[in-house]
Short mmCIF file of C-alpha atoms and ligand atoms in Angstrom, two decimals:
data_model
loop_
_atom_site.label_atom_id
_atom_site.label_comp_id
_atom_site.label_asym_id
_atom_site.label_seq_id
_atom_site.Cartn_x
_atom_site.Cartn_y
_atom_site.Cartn_z
CA MET A 1 -25.37 -18.78 -82.46
CA THR A 2 -22.26 -20.92 -82.15
CA GLN A 3 -18.98 -19.09 -82.48
CA SER A 4 -17.42 -19.53 -85.93
CA PRO A 5 -14.21 -21.56 -85.79
CA ALA A 6 -10.73 -20.23 -86.41
CA THR A 7 -9.50 -20.66 -89.96
CA VAL A 8 -6.49 -22.18 -91.69
CA ARG A 9 -6.01 -20.89 -95.23
CA LEU A 10 -4.01 -22.97 -97.68
CA LYS A 11 -1.45 -21.80 -100.23
CA PRO A 12 -2.55 -21.74 -103.87
CA GLY A 13 -2.77 -25.26 -105.35
CA ARG A 14 -2.41 -26.97 -101.97
CA ASP A 15 -6.11 -27.88 -101.71
CA LYS A 16 -5.86 -30.78 -104.19
CA SER A 17 -5.47 -33.61 -101.69
CA LEU A 18 -8.24 -32.23 -99.47
CA ARG A 19 -10.58 -32.11 -102.44
CA ARG A 20 -9.84 -35.82 -102.83
CA ARG A 21 -10.87 -36.14 -99.17
CA HIS A 22 -7.42 -37.01 -97.90
CA PRO A 23 -7.56 -35.93 -94.24
CA TRP A 24 -4.07 -34.45 -93.67
CA VAL A 25 -2.87 -30.85 -94.06
CA PHE A 26 0.91 -30.52 -93.85
CA SER A 27 2.40 -27.39 -92.31
CA GLY A 28 4.08 -26.44 -95.60
CA ALA A 29 0.67 -26.12 -97.28
CA VAL A 30 -0.58 -23.44 -94.90
CA ALA A 31 -0.59 -19.75 -95.89
CA GLN A 32 -2.27 -18.29 -92.80
CA VAL A 33 -3.84 -19.26 -89.49
CA ALA A 34 -6.45 -16.81 -88.18
CA GLY A 35 -8.33 -16.68 -84.87
CA SER A 36 -5.59 -18.11 -82.58
CA PRO A 37 -6.88 -21.68 -82.29
CA ALA A 38 -5.74 -23.67 -79.24
CA PRO A 39 -4.03 -27.04 -79.83
CA GLY A 40 -6.70 -29.55 -80.81
CA ALA A 41 -9.38 -26.91 -81.40
CA THR A 42 -11.56 -27.14 -84.49
CA VAL A 43 -10.59 -24.98 -87.45
CA MET A 44 -12.27 -24.37 -90.78
CA VAL A 45 -9.84 -25.07 -93.62
CA LEU A 46 -10.09 -22.67 -96.58
CA ASP A 47 -8.53 -22.86 -100.02
CA ALA A 48 -6.32 -20.00 -101.21
CA ASN A 49 -9.40 -18.08 -102.38
CA GLY A 50 -11.13 -18.41 -99.03
CA GLU A 51 -13.57 -21.15 -100.09
CA PRO A 52 -14.31 -23.42 -97.07
CA LEU A 53 -13.34 -27.09 -97.51
CA GLY A 54 -14.29 -28.59 -94.14
CA HIS A 55 -13.38 -28.81 -90.47
CA GLY A 56 -10.28 -30.23 -88.88
CA ALA A 57 -8.34 -30.38 -85.64
CA TYR A 58 -5.48 -27.90 -85.31
CA SER A 59 -2.19 -29.34 -84.13
CA PRO A 60 0.45 -26.58 -84.13
CA GLN A 61 3.34 -28.81 -82.96
CA SER A 62 2.88 -31.48 -85.60
CA GLN A 63 4.03 -31.54 -89.21
CA ILE A 64 0.46 -32.59 -89.91
CA VAL A 65 -0.94 -29.31 -88.75
CA VAL A 66 -4.60 -30.15 -89.40
CA ARG A 67 -6.36 -33.52 -89.49
CA MET A 68 -9.80 -33.27 -91.03
CA TRP A 69 -12.90 -34.32 -89.15
CA ASN A 70 -15.19 -33.69 -92.12
CA PHE A 71 -15.38 -32.17 -95.60
CA GLU A 72 -18.73 -30.48 -94.98
CA PRO A 73 -18.34 -26.77 -94.19
CA ALA A 74 -22.00 -26.60 -93.10
CA GLU A 75 -21.78 -29.52 -90.66
CA PRO A 76 -20.53 -28.37 -87.23
CA ILE A 77 -18.14 -30.50 -85.17
CA ASP A 78 -19.75 -30.95 -81.77
CA ALA A 79 -20.70 -33.62 -79.24
CA SER A 80 -23.55 -34.90 -81.38
CA TRP A 81 -21.24 -35.18 -84.42
CA PHE A 82 -18.88 -37.40 -82.38
CA ARG A 83 -21.74 -39.50 -81.06
CA THR A 84 -23.02 -40.14 -84.58
CA ARG A 85 -19.57 -41.10 -85.90
CA LEU A 86 -18.86 -43.39 -82.96
CA GLU A 87 -22.26 -45.04 -83.21
CA GLN A 88 -21.74 -45.71 -86.91
CA ALA A 89 -18.26 -47.16 -86.34
CA VAL A 90 -19.60 -49.47 -83.62
CA GLN A 91 -22.63 -50.57 -85.66
CA TRP A 92 -20.47 -51.51 -88.63
CA ARG A 93 -18.60 -53.92 -86.34
CA SER A 94 -21.67 -55.70 -84.97
CA ALA A 95 -20.59 -58.90 -86.73
CA TYR A 96 -17.33 -59.11 -84.76
CA GLN A 97 -18.59 -58.64 -81.23
CA GLY A 98 -19.64 -61.95 -79.74
CA VAL A 99 -19.61 -62.88 -76.08
CA ARG A 100 -16.08 -62.25 -74.75
CA GLY A 101 -15.35 -61.00 -78.25
CA ALA A 102 -12.58 -58.62 -79.14
CA CYS A 103 -12.37 -56.20 -82.02
CA ARG A 104 -11.31 -52.73 -83.04
CA LEU A 105 -14.34 -50.43 -82.83
CA VAL A 106 -12.74 -47.21 -84.04
CA ASN A 107 -9.75 -47.11 -86.36
CA SER A 108 -8.58 -43.51 -86.46
CA GLU A 109 -8.52 -41.86 -89.91
CA SER A 110 -10.19 -44.90 -91.43
CA ASP A 111 -13.33 -44.18 -89.38
CA SER A 112 -13.03 -40.41 -90.01
CA LEU A 113 -11.88 -39.98 -86.42
CA PRO A 114 -8.15 -39.18 -86.79
CA GLY A 115 -6.17 -40.02 -83.68
CA VAL A 116 -8.94 -42.04 -82.03
CA ILE A 117 -8.49 -45.77 -81.50
CA ILE A 118 -10.99 -47.80 -79.49
CA ASP A 119 -10.67 -51.54 -79.01
CA ARG A 120 -13.11 -53.84 -77.27
CA TYR A 121 -11.91 -56.72 -75.10
CA ALA A 122 -14.95 -58.58 -73.75
CA ASP A 123 -16.57 -56.16 -71.26
CA PHE A 124 -13.92 -53.45 -71.49
CA LEU A 125 -13.01 -50.73 -73.93
CA VAL A 126 -9.45 -49.51 -74.35
CA CYS A 127 -8.92 -46.06 -75.90
CA GLN A 128 -5.92 -44.38 -77.42
CA PHE A 129 -6.00 -40.67 -78.14
CA GLY A 130 -3.02 -40.02 -80.38
CA THR A 131 -3.44 -36.46 -81.60
CA ALA A 132 -4.16 -32.99 -80.24
CA GLY A 133 -7.64 -33.12 -81.79
CA ALA A 134 -8.45 -36.49 -80.25
CA GLU A 135 -7.19 -35.23 -76.90
CA PHE A 136 -9.33 -32.08 -77.20
CA TRP A 137 -12.52 -34.16 -77.58
CA ARG A 138 -11.49 -36.87 -75.11
CA ALA A 139 -14.22 -36.19 -72.50
CA VAL A 140 -16.92 -35.96 -75.17
CA ILE A 141 -15.78 -39.26 -76.70
CA VAL A 142 -15.79 -41.01 -73.32
CA GLU A 143 -19.24 -39.60 -72.55
CA SER A 144 -20.53 -40.82 -75.93
CA LEU A 145 -19.14 -44.29 -75.26
CA SER A 146 -21.04 -44.41 -71.97
CA GLU A 147 -24.21 -43.39 -73.81
CA LEU A 148 -23.63 -45.98 -76.52
CA SER A 149 -23.19 -48.71 -73.92
CA ALA A 150 -26.91 -48.29 -73.25
CA SER A 151 -27.73 -49.04 -76.92
CA VAL A 152 -25.34 -50.41 -79.58
CA LEU A 153 -22.55 -51.30 -77.16
CA PRO A 154 -24.19 -53.34 -74.39
CA GLY A 155 -22.25 -55.08 -71.64
CA ILE A 156 -19.38 -52.63 -71.24
CA THR A 157 -18.30 -52.30 -67.62
CA GLY A 158 -15.22 -50.12 -67.93
CA VAL A 159 -13.25 -47.84 -70.23
CA TYR A 160 -9.46 -47.70 -69.90
CA GLU A 161 -6.99 -45.31 -71.54
CA ARG A 162 -3.69 -46.49 -73.07
CA SER A 163 -2.53 -43.22 -74.63
CA ASP A 164 1.17 -44.10 -74.58
CA LEU A 165 1.60 -43.91 -78.35
CA ASP A 166 4.83 -42.86 -80.10
CA ILE A 167 2.94 -40.20 -82.01
CA ARG A 168 1.86 -38.28 -78.87
CA PRO A 169 5.16 -36.45 -78.25
CA LYS A 170 5.07 -35.19 -81.87
CA GLU A 171 1.68 -33.70 -81.05
CA GLY A 172 3.04 -32.09 -77.88
CA LEU A 173 1.22 -34.56 -75.63
CA ALA A 174 2.51 -36.57 -72.66
CA PRO A 175 1.50 -40.22 -72.20
CA ARG A 176 -1.75 -40.82 -70.32
CA LEU A 177 -2.93 -44.07 -68.75
CA GLY A 178 -5.83 -44.86 -66.44
CA VAL A 179 -9.49 -45.64 -66.00
CA LEU A 180 -11.77 -43.27 -67.94
CA ALA A 181 -15.14 -44.66 -66.87
CA GLY A 182 -16.65 -47.55 -64.94
CA SER A 183 -14.60 -50.27 -63.34
CA GLU A 184 -10.90 -51.02 -63.54
CA PRO A 185 -9.99 -53.88 -65.91
CA PRO A 186 -8.53 -57.03 -64.31
CA PRO A 187 -4.77 -57.65 -64.83
CA LEU A 188 -5.68 -60.02 -67.65
CA ILE A 189 -8.94 -59.82 -69.60
CA GLU A 190 -10.04 -63.08 -71.14
CA ILE A 191 -11.30 -62.86 -74.71
CA GLU A 192 -12.34 -65.38 -77.31
CA GLU A 193 -11.18 -65.34 -80.90
CA SER A 194 -12.27 -67.95 -83.48
CA GLY A 195 -12.94 -70.44 -80.69
CA LEU A 196 -9.62 -69.84 -78.90
CA ARG A 197 -9.21 -68.21 -75.50
CA PHE A 198 -6.63 -65.50 -74.93
CA ALA A 199 -5.64 -63.42 -71.94
CA VAL A 200 -5.07 -59.77 -72.81
CA ASP A 201 -2.88 -57.45 -70.74
CA VAL A 202 -4.34 -54.02 -71.41
CA TYR A 203 -1.99 -52.37 -68.90
CA GLY A 204 1.38 -53.41 -70.28
CA GLY A 205 0.67 -55.38 -73.48
CA HIS A 206 1.60 -54.18 -76.96
CA LYS A 207 -0.77 -51.75 -78.71
CA THR A 208 -3.91 -51.87 -76.55
CA GLY A 209 -3.03 -55.42 -75.47
CA PHE A 210 -3.53 -57.69 -78.49
CA TYR A 211 -2.82 -57.78 -82.24
CA LEU A 212 -6.45 -57.67 -83.32
CA ASP A 213 -5.40 -56.86 -86.88
CA GLN A 214 -4.20 -60.46 -87.43
CA ARG A 215 -7.46 -62.18 -86.46
CA VAL A 216 -8.41 -63.30 -89.97
CA ASN A 217 -4.86 -64.40 -90.79
CA ARG A 218 -4.62 -66.45 -87.59
CA ALA A 219 -7.83 -68.23 -88.65
CA LEU A 220 -6.25 -68.86 -92.07
CA VAL A 221 -3.19 -70.44 -90.48
CA SER A 222 -5.53 -72.66 -88.48
CA GLN A 223 -7.10 -73.90 -91.73
CA HIS A 224 -3.74 -74.86 -93.22
CA ALA A 225 -1.94 -76.35 -90.24
CA ARG A 226 -3.15 -79.94 -90.11
CA GLY A 227 -0.27 -82.27 -89.32
CA ALA A 228 2.30 -79.47 -89.55
CA GLU A 229 5.33 -78.78 -87.44
CA VAL A 230 5.12 -75.02 -87.02
CA LEU A 231 7.63 -72.26 -86.36
CA ASN A 232 5.91 -69.10 -85.08
CA CYS A 233 8.39 -66.22 -85.23
CA PHE A 234 7.66 -62.97 -83.36
CA ALA A 235 5.04 -64.89 -81.41
CA TYR A 236 3.98 -62.24 -78.84
CA SER A 237 1.15 -63.89 -76.86
CA GLY A 238 1.22 -66.95 -79.10
CA GLY A 239 -1.80 -66.26 -81.30
CA PHE A 240 -0.59 -67.86 -84.54
CA GLY A 241 0.81 -70.84 -82.64
CA LEU A 242 -2.47 -71.58 -80.88
CA ALA A 243 -4.38 -71.12 -84.14
CA ALA A 244 -2.08 -73.70 -85.74
CA LEU A 245 -2.62 -76.20 -82.90
CA GLN A 246 -6.36 -75.63 -83.14
CA GLY A 247 -6.10 -76.55 -86.82
CA GLY A 248 -4.29 -79.81 -86.06
CA ALA A 249 -0.59 -78.87 -86.05
CA THR A 250 1.50 -81.48 -84.29
CA ARG A 251 4.00 -79.08 -82.69
CA VAL A 252 4.66 -75.36 -82.43
CA VAL A 253 7.84 -73.46 -81.66
CA ASN A 254 7.14 -69.88 -80.49
CA VAL A 255 10.07 -67.48 -80.82
CA ASP A 256 10.09 -64.03 -79.25
CA SER A 257 12.74 -61.80 -77.72
CA SER A 258 10.42 -60.75 -74.90
CA ALA A 259 10.21 -62.97 -71.83
CA PRO A 260 6.87 -61.46 -70.65
CA ALA A 261 5.39 -62.12 -74.12
CA LEU A 262 6.44 -65.78 -73.94
CA GLU A 263 5.02 -66.04 -70.41
CA LEU A 264 1.71 -64.75 -71.70
CA SER A 265 1.80 -67.22 -74.59
CA GLN A 266 2.44 -70.01 -72.05
CA HIS A 267 -0.55 -68.81 -70.06
CA ASN A 268 -2.69 -68.75 -73.22
CA ALA A 269 -1.62 -72.27 -74.14
CA GLY A 270 -2.89 -73.37 -70.73
CA LEU A 271 -6.22 -71.60 -71.23
CA ASN A 272 -6.81 -73.73 -74.33
CA SER A 273 -5.70 -77.03 -72.79
CA PHE A 274 -3.10 -77.89 -75.40
CA LYS A 275 -0.50 -80.36 -74.20
CA GLU A 276 2.62 -78.71 -72.85
CA ASP A 277 4.93 -80.88 -74.92
CA GLN A 278 3.26 -79.61 -78.10
CA ILE A 279 4.65 -76.10 -77.57
CA GLU A 280 8.29 -75.06 -77.31
CA MET A 281 9.15 -71.53 -76.22
CA VAL A 282 12.36 -69.99 -77.47
CA GLU A 283 13.43 -66.67 -76.03
CA GLY A 284 15.73 -65.07 -78.55
CA ASN A 285 16.34 -62.85 -81.53
CA VAL A 286 14.59 -64.29 -84.60
CA PHE A 287 17.48 -63.22 -86.85
CA GLN A 288 19.81 -65.46 -84.82
CA VAL A 289 17.36 -68.25 -84.00
CA LEU A 290 16.64 -68.88 -87.70
CA ARG A 291 20.38 -69.31 -88.33
CA GLN A 292 20.81 -71.50 -85.29
CA PHE A 293 17.97 -73.79 -86.41
CA GLN A 294 19.60 -74.16 -89.83
CA HIS A 295 22.86 -75.02 -88.15
CA GLU A 296 21.05 -77.67 -86.11
CA GLY A 297 19.36 -79.04 -89.24
CA ARG A 298 15.84 -78.34 -87.97
CA GLN A 299 13.01 -78.14 -90.49
CA PHE A 300 9.38 -77.04 -90.43
CA ASP A 301 6.21 -77.46 -92.47
CA LEU A 302 4.73 -74.06 -91.73
CA ILE A 303 6.49 -70.85 -90.70
CA VAL A 304 4.91 -67.57 -89.60
CA LEU A 305 6.94 -64.36 -89.76
CA ASP A 306 5.08 -61.47 -88.13
CA PRO A 307 7.79 -58.99 -87.19
CA PRO A 308 7.28 -55.58 -85.59
CA LYS A 309 7.43 -52.50 -87.80
CA PHE A 310 10.94 -52.37 -89.30
CA VAL A 311 10.36 -49.17 -91.30
CA GLU A 312 10.13 -46.15 -89.01
CA SER A 313 10.88 -43.55 -91.67
CA ARG A 314 11.48 -43.26 -95.40
CA GLU A 315 15.22 -42.86 -94.75
CA ARG A 316 15.26 -46.24 -93.02
CA LEU A 317 13.47 -48.05 -95.84
CA ASN A 318 16.67 -49.59 -97.24
CA ARG A 319 17.82 -50.97 -93.95
CA ALA A 320 14.38 -52.34 -93.18
CA THR A 321 14.26 -53.96 -96.62
CA ARG A 322 17.41 -55.90 -95.71
CA GLY A 323 15.77 -57.02 -92.46
CA TYR A 324 12.71 -58.41 -94.24
CA LYS A 325 14.92 -60.08 -96.85
CA ASP A 326 17.03 -61.72 -94.17
CA ILE A 327 14.25 -63.32 -92.16
CA ASN A 328 12.38 -64.47 -95.25
CA LEU A 329 15.53 -65.96 -96.78
CA HIS A 330 16.29 -67.95 -93.65
CA ALA A 331 12.68 -69.01 -93.22
CA PHE A 332 12.62 -70.38 -96.80
CA ARG A 333 15.73 -72.42 -96.00
CA LEU A 334 14.02 -74.00 -92.99
CA LEU A 335 10.91 -75.14 -94.85
CA ARG A 336 10.45 -78.77 -95.86
CA PRO A 337 9.39 -79.38 -99.48
CA GLY A 338 5.69 -78.53 -99.73
CA GLY A 339 6.00 -76.24 -96.73
CA GLN A 340 4.10 -73.02 -96.23
CA LEU A 341 5.22 -69.53 -95.28
CA PHE A 342 2.90 -66.88 -93.86
CA THR A 343 4.99 -63.73 -94.02
CA PHE A 344 3.93 -60.23 -92.97
CA SER A 345 4.99 -56.61 -92.82
CA CYS A 346 3.12 -54.04 -90.75
CA SER A 347 5.25 -51.16 -92.05
CA GLY A 348 2.88 -48.78 -93.80
CA LEU A 349 5.79 -47.20 -95.68
CA LEU A 350 6.64 -50.50 -97.38
CA GLU A 351 4.44 -50.90 -100.46
CA PRO A 352 2.86 -54.33 -101.02
CA ALA A 353 4.59 -54.67 -104.41
CA LEU A 354 8.02 -54.05 -102.86
CA PHE A 355 7.27 -56.48 -100.04
CA GLN A 356 6.36 -59.15 -102.59
CA LYS A 357 9.62 -58.47 -104.46
CA ILE A 358 11.63 -58.82 -101.23
CA VAL A 359 9.98 -62.18 -100.51
CA ALA A 360 10.54 -63.33 -104.10
CA ASP A 361 14.23 -62.34 -103.92
CA ALA A 362 14.55 -64.13 -100.58
CA ALA A 363 13.15 -67.34 -102.09
CA LEU A 364 15.51 -67.05 -105.05
CA ASP A 365 18.54 -66.56 -102.81
CA ALA A 366 17.45 -69.50 -100.68
CA GLY A 367 17.30 -71.62 -103.85
CA ARG A 368 13.59 -72.31 -103.41
CA SER A 369 10.78 -71.90 -105.89
CA GLY A 370 7.23 -71.49 -104.82
CA GLN A 371 3.84 -69.93 -105.31
CA ILE A 372 1.78 -67.21 -103.70
CA LEU A 373 -1.51 -68.73 -102.59
CA ALA A 374 -2.97 -65.55 -101.13
CA HIS A 375 -2.30 -61.87 -100.52
CA LEU A 376 -3.18 -61.08 -96.93
CA GLU A 377 -4.13 -57.90 -95.13
CA GLN A 378 -5.49 -56.50 -91.90
CA ALA A 379 -8.82 -57.74 -90.53
CA PRO A 380 -11.97 -55.90 -91.67
CA ASP A 381 -12.47 -54.20 -88.29
CA HIS A 382 -9.33 -52.27 -89.35
CA PRO A 383 -10.89 -50.89 -92.54
CA VAL A 384 -9.11 -48.62 -95.01
CA LEU A 385 -10.76 -45.39 -96.04
CA LEU A 386 -10.73 -45.21 -99.85
CA SER A 387 -9.37 -41.66 -99.66
CA PHE A 388 -6.67 -42.62 -97.11
CA PRO A 389 -4.65 -45.51 -98.57
CA GLU A 390 -2.03 -44.99 -95.83
CA GLY A 391 -4.47 -46.79 -93.54
CA ASN A 392 -3.57 -50.04 -95.31
CA TYR A 393 -0.45 -50.90 -93.30
CA LEU A 394 -0.54 -54.66 -92.84
CA LYS A 395 0.36 -56.83 -95.79
CA GLY A 396 1.19 -60.49 -95.99
CA LEU A 397 1.75 -63.41 -98.33
CA HIS A 398 0.76 -67.03 -97.97
CA CYS A 399 3.35 -68.96 -99.95
CA ARG A 400 3.98 -72.62 -100.68
CA VAL A 401 7.42 -73.85 -101.61
CA GLU A 402 8.48 -76.85 -103.69
N1 SAH B 501 2.28 -62.46 -84.16
C1 SAH B 501 1.86 -61.77 -82.95
C2 SAH B 501 2.24 -60.30 -82.96
C3 SAH B 501 3.71 -60.04 -83.16
S1 SAH B 501 4.24 -58.49 -82.58
C4 SAH B 501 0.36 -61.96 -82.74
O1 SAH B 501 -0.33 -62.51 -83.63
O2 SAH B 501 -0.13 -61.59 -81.68
C5 SAH B 501 5.94 -58.56 -82.72
C6 SAH B 501 6.66 -59.36 -81.63
O3 SAH B 501 8.01 -59.47 -82.01
C7 SAH B 501 6.68 -58.75 -80.24
O4 SAH B 501 6.17 -59.68 -79.31
C8 SAH B 501 8.18 -58.47 -79.94
O5 SAH B 501 8.53 -58.78 -78.60
C9 SAH B 501 8.86 -59.42 -80.88
N2 SAH B 501 10.19 -59.05 -81.39
C10 SAH B 501 10.62 -57.85 -81.83
N3 SAH B 501 11.85 -57.94 -82.36
C11 SAH B 501 12.22 -59.24 -82.23
C12 SAH B 501 13.39 -59.98 -82.59
N4 SAH B 501 14.41 -59.40 -83.24
N5 SAH B 501 13.42 -61.30 -82.32
C13 SAH B 501 12.38 -61.89 -81.69
N6 SAH B 501 11.26 -61.26 -81.34
C14 SAH B 501 11.17 -59.95 -81.60
#
């Protein structure tokens, strides 16, 4: 007999979102916690009448006090449950894992594994455990990954942890970095994406080292870049710029405020044998660089705006809105007639409709009219669970101006 889990009983009427399979229980919804669960331990969530709704991970320090693993009271959460979920997540991505391929294998809530992120870079896996529940099952998850490398995940030589996420302190967890299994990754792992080579710094790079979520959009830019002079704002390791050159762009200007990011994008340009004089690196603040370029009378045929998350909280939404408006307005002013804008927001709190309105207002204020050619989103290895729309954080527009 396995021991029955501790329980979290909800207040009357607070079971509605769980019945719609939304995986979060906020602390204000809880009437009673019984059985003294440890942080991260599995609890059974009950409605106000004591009816079991499913299992979740208890996180006493977080406002999200339980994140659901399942909605099946009869299905226990154990090592074999994790192995099955991980195997399924990996199998669904089989299309994205070529030789030296890179993709997200596990996408947290969207793969019913809240707090667990696993990315593949060629022969290495990089894990992030963001929540108390993910931390609790860390060893089991790593063990399962080793088992899976004998079947659905061949060729993996090492597993590295990059649990230095912002969310960890809110869960009462300190950052954690280091090798979890197998060999240590090299300082730069070389991957291939849509025929381009990139070096990924899993030790100090952003996220787990690369913005995998933009893969499909980079390929789209490649398709539309023939003959274009391109301005790639918030370039990081230069992905959109190299995609544009691959697609026949004549020149690319990469702008980023981070010198190490620009160094990496220089390195990546070299890996793909583009001519040095085709790429200009500008270290600076995009907000200022866009104004400076206008002042200098520079113009472009294709501009990419892929800023970091401007909206950190609902209270900051207004300020962030002004930030998006500003960069889009100045980008519109720099576009030649017939030019294209690929503009993004990775702020989950900014709704796609509001983002579109901001971009439309920016065009109006810049005195430009144009069309939306496509609504863009995160790559399909970053799926969105139907019952967890919050997972849909990346939005973008492909616009053409007159
Ligand atoms: N487009 C990239 C990812 C961009 S991430 C890709 O496809 O890989 C956001 C980048 O913006 C980071 O590299 C960060 O250093 C940079 N950044 C943040 N604020 C900035 C600012 N105000 N001006 C210029 N760069 C900025």
